[in-house]
Short mmCIF file of C-alpha atoms in Angstrom, two decimals:
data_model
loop_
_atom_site.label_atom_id
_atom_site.label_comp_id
_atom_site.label_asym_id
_atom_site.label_seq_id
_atom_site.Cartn_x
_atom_site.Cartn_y
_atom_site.Cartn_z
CA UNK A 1 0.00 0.00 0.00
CA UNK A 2 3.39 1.92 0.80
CA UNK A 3 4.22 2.04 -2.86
CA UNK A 4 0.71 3.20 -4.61
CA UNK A 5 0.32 6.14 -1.71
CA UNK A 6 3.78 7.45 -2.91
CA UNK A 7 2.76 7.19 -6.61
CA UNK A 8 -0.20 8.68 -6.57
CA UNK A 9 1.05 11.72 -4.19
CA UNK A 10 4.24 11.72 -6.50
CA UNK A 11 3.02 14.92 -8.75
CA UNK A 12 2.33 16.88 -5.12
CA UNK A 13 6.46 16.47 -4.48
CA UNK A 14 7.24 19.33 -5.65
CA UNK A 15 4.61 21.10 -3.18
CA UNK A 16 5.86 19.17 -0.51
CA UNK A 17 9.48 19.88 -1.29
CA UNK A 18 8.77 24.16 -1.48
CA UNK A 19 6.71 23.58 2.02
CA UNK A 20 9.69 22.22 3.74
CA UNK A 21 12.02 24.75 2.29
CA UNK A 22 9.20 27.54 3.66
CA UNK A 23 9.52 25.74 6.92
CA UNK A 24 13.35 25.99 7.54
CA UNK A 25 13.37 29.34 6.51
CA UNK A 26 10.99 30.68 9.05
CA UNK A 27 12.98 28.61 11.27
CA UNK A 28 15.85 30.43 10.68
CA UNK A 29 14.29 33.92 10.65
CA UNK A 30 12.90 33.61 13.79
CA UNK A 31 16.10 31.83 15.21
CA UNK A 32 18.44 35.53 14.15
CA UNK A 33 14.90 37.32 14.81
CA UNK A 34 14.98 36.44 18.65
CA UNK A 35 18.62 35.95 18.93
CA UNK A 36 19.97 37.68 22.21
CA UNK A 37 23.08 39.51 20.80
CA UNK A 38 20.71 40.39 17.43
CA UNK A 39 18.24 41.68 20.25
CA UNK A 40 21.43 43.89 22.40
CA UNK A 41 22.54 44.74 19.33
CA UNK A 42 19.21 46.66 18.37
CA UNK A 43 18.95 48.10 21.95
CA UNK A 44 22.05 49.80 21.61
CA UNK A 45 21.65 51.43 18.11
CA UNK A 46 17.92 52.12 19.63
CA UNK A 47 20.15 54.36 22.14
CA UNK A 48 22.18 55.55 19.62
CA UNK A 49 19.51 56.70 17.45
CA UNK A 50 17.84 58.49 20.99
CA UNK A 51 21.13 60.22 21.98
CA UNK A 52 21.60 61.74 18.81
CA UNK A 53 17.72 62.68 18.41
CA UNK A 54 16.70 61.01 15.79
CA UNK A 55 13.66 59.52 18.11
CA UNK A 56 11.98 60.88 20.86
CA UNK A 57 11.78 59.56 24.45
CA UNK A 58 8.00 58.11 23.99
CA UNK A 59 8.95 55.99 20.55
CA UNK A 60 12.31 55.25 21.98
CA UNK A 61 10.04 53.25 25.00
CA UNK A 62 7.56 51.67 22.65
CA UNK A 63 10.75 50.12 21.08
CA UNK A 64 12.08 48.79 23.91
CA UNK A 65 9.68 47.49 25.50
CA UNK A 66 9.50 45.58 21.93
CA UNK A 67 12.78 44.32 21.88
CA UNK A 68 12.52 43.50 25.50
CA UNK A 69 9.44 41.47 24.72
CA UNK A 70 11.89 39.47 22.19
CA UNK A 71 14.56 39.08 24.77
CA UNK A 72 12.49 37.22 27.00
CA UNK A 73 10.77 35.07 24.89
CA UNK A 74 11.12 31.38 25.60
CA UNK A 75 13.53 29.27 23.48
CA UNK A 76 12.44 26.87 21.39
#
């Protein structure tokens, strides 16, 4: 029964194939996307980008609090 399931889902491979590469690279986005030193990283040019006034106090916060949020977010 093995060998006529994998026949007759043999023109989906393709599909199957793209959905797996889809998969991994999620995986890896959100791997560098909650990262720790990608996280400190964006806290300090967050600082940066206060001290030299590009942002004001208020979106500075929002920001942090943001990339906070990502810091403590449970491992997978």
């Amino acid at each position: 029964m093995g060998l006529i399931k994998e026949l007759l889902l043999l023109p989906f491979a393709p599909v199957r194939g793209s959905a797996w590469v889809v998969e991994q690279v999620v995986h890896e986005a959100e791997r560098i996307y909650y990262d720790p030193a990608t996280v400190r990283a964006e806290l300090a040019r967050l600082e940066e980008r206060l001290e030299a006034g590009e942002i004001d106090e208020e979106e500075f916060d929002r920001a942090e609090d943001e990339l906070l949020d990502r810091l403590e977010r449970p491992a997978r």
